[in-house]
């Protein structure tokens, strides 16, 4: 024992030490007047800590410890309440777990990052108590093995890693079919599907209210739904100047916030004036860097939200959780001719996408006007033989406004390849 002044203490945080020969981690912790030694080993990936021993001598501080080269002894310096310096010697010959039930990933760790598109080999260590070990990815069994070495590499899900993250699980069974599980989550440098990346097809999910944004073109309503796989939950986001229009999946309606009338979110016809209005032009702003949650704001400075009672889509100016959206990109701007072909009354146009000529069926059309999505008039022509030449247009998306002999107008979107 030696006297030691209180002002000379060298820290008092828990300190970790490694017994390199036994592959065991040790933690020295002071709690009140007590100093305790905890240990964890590779049998469960160092996830379980066991208290081995305690010493109580009115200790006020614990400073450095030193582990012996053979990993069998740990010495800790500690100071008592009467300013005495003690050296505590711990014997480390107490096993902390049953090595026969050890199970862990040998070559993977949480948050480990791999190149997008690369292939993966998974290696595991399992104790002798287990008769088989399976590797799972979500609900898919990537293979079950009954003896070491436990290695998986030839499954398709381990090739061409292009998702942003993957979770793998080891399930080991002993002779009594008792299971032990270990899970690891890895990352790739592939872009996240929840990052807004401009034009494309998206679903819009509100994590705070556990609702998806949907639509009903029969009632011109923007809705909330409990599932995001239906067609009514899929929206096309199309650039319009420095902002974006949000179209329903059939391009028949566009999402708007009617700021003049004080309405909440609703749907409107895709006329050039509506598409160019501030109510139908939105910006997507990430709430904070890396959050993958976005505010969706109209040019009139209103934000889309899910109402507090989770009953409907609303609008407002706050930045609360129910104003935050997770966007999932599910496709490019055009996923097929059928999704771009729209009908109003008895009128239809084809082909869509078009190349040189658009043909009109179901109505007696006398003239046509073609606009950009921002509302700029590009051409106005008389219609003869129910067809309109579009050969002079560049590749992109346009609006075709048609007028029949009774003065009825029809507006439909079309694509030029």
Coordinates of C-alpha atoms in Angstrom, one line a residue:
X1 CA 0.0 0.0 0.0
X2 CA 1.1 3.6 -0.6
X3 CA -0.4 7.0 0.0
X4 CA -1.8 8.8 -3.0
X5 CA -3.2 12.3 -3.2
X6 CA -6.7 12.5 -4.7
X7 CA -5.7 15.2 -7.2
X8 CA -3.4 12.7 -8.9
X9 CA -6.1 10.3 -10.1
X10 CA -5.7 9.1 -13.7
X11 CA -9.3 8.9 -15.0
X12 CA -12.1 6.6 -13.8
X13 CA -13.9 5.4 -16.9
X14 CA -14.4 1.7 -17.6
X15 CA -11.3 0.3 -19.3
X16 CA -11.1 -2.7 -21.6
X17 CA -8.2 -5.2 -22.0
X18 CA -7.6 -8.1 -24.3
X19 CA -6.2 -11.5 -23.4
X20 CA -4.7 -12.2 -26.8
X21 CA -3.9 -15.9 -26.1
X22 CA -7.5 -16.7 -24.9
X23 CA -9.3 -14.3 -27.2
X24 CA -11.1 -12.8 -24.2
X25 CA -12.0 -9.2 -23.5
X26 CA -11.9 -7.9 -19.9
X27 CA -13.6 -4.7 -18.5
X28 CA -12.6 -3.1 -15.2
X29 CA -15.6 -1.0 -13.8
X30 CA -15.9 1.0 -10.6
X31 CA -19.5 1.3 -9.3
X32 CA -19.6 3.3 -6.1
X33 CA -17.1 1.8 -3.7
X34 CA -16.9 -1.4 -5.6
X35 CA -14.5 -2.4 -8.5
X36 CA -15.7 -5.3 -10.7
X37 CA -14.1 -7.3 -13.4
X38 CA -16.3 -8.4 -16.4
X39 CA -15.3 -10.7 -19.2
X40 CA -16.6 -11.6 -22.7
X41 CA -15.3 -14.1 -25.2
X42 CA -15.7 -15.2 -28.9
X43 CA -18.4 -17.8 -28.1
X44 CA -21.1 -15.3 -28.8
X45 CA -19.1 -12.6 -30.7
X46 CA -18.2 -10.8 -27.4
X47 CA -21.9 -9.7 -27.0
X48 CA -22.4 -11.2 -23.5
X49 CA -20.5 -9.8 -20.5
X50 CA -20.1 -11.9 -17.3
X51 CA -19.1 -10.4 -13.9
X52 CA -16.2 -12.5 -12.7
X53 CA -15.1 -10.9 -9.5
X54 CA -15.6 -7.8 -7.3
X55 CA -13.5 -6.0 -4.7
X56 CA -14.9 -3.5 -2.2
X57 CA -12.6 -1.4 -0.1
X58 CA -14.2 2.0 -0.3
X59 CA -12.5 2.7 -3.7
X60 CA -12.9 6.2 -5.0
X61 CA -11.0 5.8 -8.3
X62 CA -9.6 3.1 -10.6
X63 CA -6.8 4.0 -13.0
X64 CA -4.6 1.9 -15.3
X65 CA -4.5 -1.9 -15.4
X66 CA -1.9 -4.2 -16.9
X67 CA -2.5 -7.7 -18.3
X68 CA 0.2 -10.4 -18.3
X69 CA 1.6 -11.7 -21.5
X70 CA 0.0 -15.1 -21.0
X71 CA -3.4 -13.5 -20.4
X72 CA -3.8 -15.1 -17.0
X73 CA -3.3 -12.1 -14.7
X74 CA -4.6 -8.5 -14.7
X75 CA -3.4 -5.9 -12.2
X76 CA -5.4 -2.7 -11.5
X77 CA -4.3 0.4 -9.7
X78 CA -7.1 1.8 -7.4
X79 CA -7.3 4.6 -4.8
X80 CA -9.4 4.3 -1.6
X81 CA -11.3 6.9 0.2
X82 CA -8.4 7.5 2.6
X83 CA -6.0 8.2 -0.3
X84 CA -4.3 4.8 -0.4
X85 CA -3.1 3.3 -3.7
X86 CA -3.9 -0.4 -4.0
X87 CA -2.8 -2.8 -6.7
X88 CA -5.5 -5.4 -7.3
X89 CA -4.4 -8.7 -8.9
X90 CA -7.1 -10.5 -10.8
X91 CA -6.7 -14.1 -11.8
X92 CA -8.2 -14.7 -15.2
X93 CA -8.5 -18.5 -15.2
X94 CA -12.3 -18.5 -14.9
X95 CA -14.1 -19.6 -18.2
X96 CA -16.9 -17.2 -19.2
X97 CA -18.8 -19.3 -21.7
X98 CA -19.1 -22.8 -23.2
X99 CA -16.9 -22.8 -26.3
X100 CA -18.9 -25.8 -27.6
X101 CA -21.8 -23.4 -28.2
X102 CA -19.7 -20.6 -29.9
X103 CA -21.3 -19.2 -33.0
X104 CA -20.1 -16.1 -34.9
X105 CA -19.3 -14.6 -38.3
X106 CA -15.7 -15.1 -39.0
X107 CA -15.2 -12.5 -41.7
X108 CA -18.2 -10.1 -41.4
X109 CA -19.0 -7.4 -38.8
X110 CA -21.8 -4.8 -38.4
X111 CA -21.6 -1.8 -40.8
X112 CA -18.7 -3.3 -42.8
X113 CA -18.8 -1.8 -46.3
X114 CA -18.4 -3.6 -49.6
X115 CA -18.2 -2.3 -53.2
X116 CA -21.5 -2.3 -55.1
X117 CA -21.7 -5.2 -57.6
X118 CA -19.1 -7.3 -55.7
X119 CA -19.6 -10.9 -54.6
X120 CA -19.5 -12.1 -51.1
X121 CA -18.1 -15.2 -49.3
X122 CA -19.5 -15.7 -45.8
X123 CA -17.5 -17.7 -43.2
X124 CA -18.7 -18.8 -39.8
X125 CA -17.3 -20.5 -36.7
X126 CA -19.5 -22.9 -34.8
X127 CA -18.9 -24.9 -31.7
X128 CA -19.0 -28.7 -31.5
X129 CA -22.5 -28.7 -29.8
X130 CA -24.2 -27.8 -33.1
X131 CA -25.2 -30.4 -35.7
X132 CA -26.0 -27.9 -38.4
X133 CA -25.6 -24.2 -39.3
X134 CA -27.8 -22.3 -41.8
X135 CA -27.2 -18.9 -43.4
X136 CA -30.3 -16.8 -44.0
X137 CA -30.9 -13.5 -45.8
X138 CA -34.3 -12.3 -44.6
X139 CA -36.7 -15.2 -45.5
X140 CA -34.3 -17.0 -47.8
X141 CA -32.1 -19.9 -46.7
X142 CA -28.7 -19.6 -48.5
X143 CA -27.7 -23.1 -47.4
X144 CA -27.4 -25.5 -44.5
X145 CA -24.1 -27.1 -43.6
X146 CA -23.5 -30.0 -41.2
X147 CA -19.7 -29.7 -40.7
X148 CA -16.9 -27.3 -40.7
X149 CA -15.6 -25.3 -42.5
X150 CA -18.8 -23.3 -42.6
X151 CA -18.5 -21.3 -45.8
X152 CA -21.2 -19.9 -48.2
X153 CA -20.3 -18.3 -51.6
X154 CA -22.3 -19.8 -54.5
X155 CA -25.8 -18.5 -53.8
X156 CA -27.2 -15.9 -56.2
X157 CA -28.0 -13.6 -53.3
X158 CA -24.3 -13.4 -52.5
X159 CA -23.4 -12.2 -56.0
X160 CA -23.8 -8.7 -57.5
X161 CA -24.4 -6.8 -54.2
X162 CA -26.3 -3.8 -55.4
X163 CA -28.7 -3.1 -52.6
X164 CA -27.5 -0.4 -50.1
X165 CA -27.6 -2.9 -47.2
X166 CA -27.9 -6.6 -46.4
X167 CA -28.7 -8.5 -43.2
X168 CA -27.5 -12.0 -42.7
X169 CA -28.4 -14.4 -40.0
X170 CA -26.7 -17.6 -38.8
X171 CA -29.0 -20.2 -37.2
X172 CA -27.3 -23.2 -35.5
X173 CA -29.1 -26.2 -34.1
X174 CA -27.9 -28.6 -31.5
X175 CA -28.8 -32.3 -31.1
X176 CA -32.0 -31.3 -29.3
X177 CA -33.0 -28.8 -32.1
X178 CA -32.3 -25.9 -29.8
X179 CA -31.4 -22.9 -31.9
X180 CA -28.8 -20.2 -31.5
X181 CA -28.8 -17.1 -33.8
X182 CA -26.3 -14.5 -34.7
X183 CA -27.1 -11.5 -37.0
X184 CA -24.9 -9.1 -38.9
X185 CA -25.8 -6.1 -41.1
X186 CA -23.4 -5.0 -43.8
X187 CA -23.5 -2.1 -46.3
X188 CA -22.5 -1.4 -49.9
X189 CA -21.7 1.9 -51.6
X190 CA -24.7 1.5 -53.8
X191 CA -27.1 4.5 -53.8
X192 CA -30.0 4.1 -51.4
X193 CA -33.4 3.6 -53.0
X194 CA -34.7 6.1 -50.4
X195 CA -32.6 9.0 -51.8
X196 CA -34.5 11.4 -54.1
X197 CA -32.7 11.2 -57.4
X198 CA -34.8 13.4 -59.7
X199 CA -37.3 12.2 -62.3
X200 CA -38.7 8.7 -61.8
X201 CA -41.4 6.6 -60.2
X202 CA -41.7 6.7 -56.4
X203 CA -43.8 5.6 -53.5
X204 CA -44.2 8.2 -50.7
X205 CA -44.2 6.8 -47.1
X206 CA -44.7 8.7 -43.9
X207 CA -42.8 6.8 -41.1
X208 CA -44.3 8.8 -38.3
X209 CA -47.9 7.8 -39.2
X210 CA -47.0 4.5 -40.9
X211 CA -49.0 5.6 -44.0
X212 CA -48.4 5.7 -47.7
X213 CA -49.6 8.5 -50.0
X214 CA -52.2 7.3 -52.5
X215 CA -54.8 8.6 -54.9
X216 CA -58.3 8.2 -56.2
X217 CA -58.7 9.7 -59.6
X218 CA -62.5 9.1 -59.5
X219 CA -62.9 11.6 -56.6
X220 CA -59.8 13.7 -57.3
X221 CA -58.5 12.9 -53.8
X222 CA -55.0 12.3 -52.5
X223 CA -55.3 9.6 -49.8
X224 CA -53.5 7.8 -47.1
X225 CA -53.2 4.0 -47.3
X226 CA -51.8 1.2 -45.1
X227 CA -49.9 -0.6 -47.8
X228 CA -47.5 0.7 -50.4
X229 CA -47.6 -2.0 -53.1
X230 CA -50.8 -1.0 -54.9
X231 CA -50.9 0.9 -58.1
X232 CA -52.6 3.9 -56.3
X233 CA -49.4 4.3 -54.2
X234 CA -47.1 4.8 -57.2
X235 CA -46.4 8.3 -58.4
X236 CA -44.4 9.7 -61.3
X237 CA -42.2 12.7 -60.4
X238 CA -41.4 14.8 -63.5
X239 CA -39.1 17.9 -63.7
X240 CA -40.8 21.2 -64.4
X241 CA -38.2 24.0 -64.4
X242 CA -36.4 24.0 -61.0
X243 CA -39.3 22.0 -59.4
X244 CA -41.3 18.9 -60.0
X245 CA -44.9 17.9 -60.8
X246 CA -46.2 14.7 -59.1
X247 CA -48.4 12.7 -61.4
X248 CA -50.6 9.7 -60.6
X249 CA -49.5 6.4 -62.0
X250 CA -51.7 6.7 -65.1
X251 CA -50.7 10.4 -65.7
X252 CA -54.4 11.4 -65.6
X253 CA -54.0 13.7 -62.6
X254 CA -51.4 15.8 -60.8
X255 CA -51.0 16.4 -57.1
X256 CA -51.8 20.0 -56.0
X257 CA -52.1 22.1 -52.9
X258 CA -54.8 24.6 -53.5
X259 CA -53.4 27.6 -51.6
X260 CA -56.0 30.1 -52.7
X261 CA -59.0 28.1 -51.4
X262 CA -57.3 26.7 -48.3
X263 CA -57.7 23.1 -49.4
X264 CA -55.5 20.3 -48.3
X265 CA -53.8 18.1 -50.9
X266 CA -55.9 16.9 -53.8
X267 CA -55.6 16.0 -57.5
X268 CA -56.2 18.1 -60.5
X269 CA -56.4 17.7 -64.3
X270 CA -53.1 17.9 -66.1
X271 CA -53.8 21.1 -68.0
X272 CA -50.8 23.3 -68.9
X273 CA -52.0 26.1 -66.6
X274 CA -52.3 23.7 -63.7
X275 CA -48.9 22.1 -64.3
X276 CA -47.3 25.5 -64.4
X277 CA -48.9 26.8 -61.2
X278 CA -47.1 27.1 -57.9
X279 CA -49.7 24.7 -56.3
X280 CA -48.6 21.8 -58.5
X281 CA -44.8 22.4 -58.6
X282 CA -42.9 20.8 -55.7
X283 CA -39.4 20.7 -54.3
X284 CA -37.9 17.8 -52.3
X285 CA -35.6 18.9 -49.5
X286 CA -33.9 16.4 -47.2
X287 CA -34.8 17.2 -43.6
X288 CA -31.1 16.7 -42.5
X289 CA -28.1 15.3 -44.3
X290 CA -28.2 11.5 -44.6
X291 CA -31.6 11.3 -43.0
X292 CA -33.4 10.0 -46.2
X293 CA -36.5 11.9 -45.0
X294 CA -37.8 14.7 -47.1
X295 CA -40.1 17.8 -46.9
X296 CA -42.2 18.0 -50.1
X297 CA -43.1 21.7 -50.5
X298 CA -45.1 23.4 -53.1
X299 CA -44.1 26.7 -54.7
X300 CA -46.7 28.4 -52.5
X301 CA -44.7 27.3 -49.5
X302 CA -47.0 24.6 -48.2
X303 CA -45.7 21.1 -47.3
X304 CA -47.5 17.8 -47.8
X305 CA -48.2 15.9 -44.6
X306 CA -50.3 13.2 -43.1
X307 CA -52.9 14.7 -40.8
X308 CA -52.5 14.3 -37.1
X309 CA -55.3 11.7 -37.0
X310 CA -53.7 9.8 -39.9
X311 CA -56.9 10.1 -41.8
X312 CA -55.9 12.0 -44.9
X313 CA -53.1 13.9 -46.8
X314 CA -52.9 17.5 -45.6
X315 CA -50.8 20.7 -45.9
X316 CA -49.1 23.0 -43.6
X317 CA -45.9 25.0 -42.9
X318 CA -44.5 23.1 -39.9
X319 CA -41.5 20.7 -39.9
X320 CA -43.0 18.1 -37.6
X321 CA -42.5 14.4 -38.0
X322 CA -45.8 13.9 -39.9
X323 CA -44.4 16.3 -42.6
X324 CA -41.5 14.0 -43.3
X325 CA -41.6 11.6 -46.1
X326 CA -39.4 8.6 -47.1
X327 CA -39.3 8.3 -50.9
X328 CA -38.6 4.9 -52.5
X329 CA -37.6 4.9 -56.1
X330 CA -39.3 2.0 -57.8
X331 CA -38.7 2.7 -61.5
X332 CA -37.6 5.2 -64.2
X333 CA -39.9 7.8 -65.6
X334 CA -41.3 5.4 -68.2
X335 CA -41.9 1.8 -67.3
X336 CA -44.1 0.8 -70.3
X337 CA -46.5 2.0 -73.0
X338 CA -49.5 0.8 -71.0
X339 CA -48.6 3.1 -68.0
X340 CA -48.4 6.1 -70.2
X341 CA -51.6 5.5 -72.3
X342 CA -54.5 7.5 -70.8
X343 CA -58.1 7.8 -71.8
X344 CA -60.6 10.5 -71.2
X345 CA -64.2 9.9 -72.3
X346 CA -63.9 7.9 -75.5
X347 CA -60.6 9.3 -76.7
X348 CA -57.2 7.5 -76.9
X349 CA -53.9 8.1 -78.6
X350 CA -51.2 5.7 -79.9
X351 CA -48.4 4.8 -80.1
X352 CA -47.1 6.0 -76.8
X353 CA -44.1 6.5 -76.6
X354 CA -44.2 7.9 -80.2
X355 CA -41.5 8.5 -82.8
X356 CA -42.9 10.3 -85.8
X357 CA -46.7 10.3 -85.7
X358 CA -49.5 10.2 -83.1
X359 CA -52.8 8.6 -84.1
X360 CA -56.2 9.5 -82.4
X361 CA -59.1 7.2 -81.9
X362 CA -62.6 7.7 -80.5
X363 CA -63.3 11.4 -81.1
X364 CA -63.5 13.8 -84.0
X365 CA -60.6 16.1 -83.3
X366 CA -60.2 19.4 -85.3
X367 CA -56.9 20.9 -83.8
X368 CA -54.1 20.0 -81.5
X369 CA -51.6 21.9 -79.4
X370 CA -48.4 20.5 -77.9
X371 CA -46.9 21.9 -74.7
X372 CA -43.8 21.2 -72.6
X373 CA -44.6 20.1 -69.0
X374 CA -43.8 23.6 -67.8
X375 CA -46.7 24.9 -70.0
X376 CA -44.7 26.4 -72.9
X377 CA -46.6 26.1 -76.2
X378 CA -44.5 24.4 -78.9
X379 CA -46.9 24.0 -81.8
X380 CA -50.5 24.3 -82.8
X381 CA -51.8 22.4 -85.8
X382 CA -55.0 21.4 -87.5
X383 CA -55.7 17.7 -87.3
X384 CA -56.3 15.8 -90.5
X385 CA -57.0 12.0 -90.8
X386 CA -56.9 11.8 -87.0
X387 CA -53.1 12.1 -86.8
X388 CA -50.5 14.6 -85.6
X389 CA -46.9 14.7 -86.8
X390 CA -44.4 14.9 -83.9
X391 CA -41.3 14.1 -85.9
X392 CA -39.8 17.6 -85.1
X393 CA -39.9 17.0 -81.3
X394 CA -36.8 15.9 -79.4
X395 CA -36.9 13.0 -77.0
X396 CA -38.8 13.7 -73.8
X397 CA -42.3 14.0 -72.3
X398 CA -45.0 16.4 -73.6
X399 CA -48.6 17.3 -73.2
X400 CA -51.0 17.0 -76.1
X401 CA -54.2 19.2 -75.9
X402 CA -56.9 18.2 -78.4
X403 CA -60.1 19.9 -79.2
X404 CA -63.0 18.2 -80.9
X405 CA -65.7 19.7 -83.2
X406 CA -68.0 20.4 -80.3
X407 CA -65.2 22.4 -78.5
X408 CA -64.5 19.7 -75.9
X409 CA -60.8 19.6 -74.9
X410 CA -58.7 16.6 -73.9
X411 CA -55.2 16.8 -72.4
X412 CA -53.0 13.7 -72.4
X413 CA -49.3 13.1 -71.8
X414 CA -47.1 11.4 -74.3
X415 CA -43.5 10.4 -74.7
X416 CA -41.1 10.9 -77.7
X417 CA -38.4 8.2 -77.9

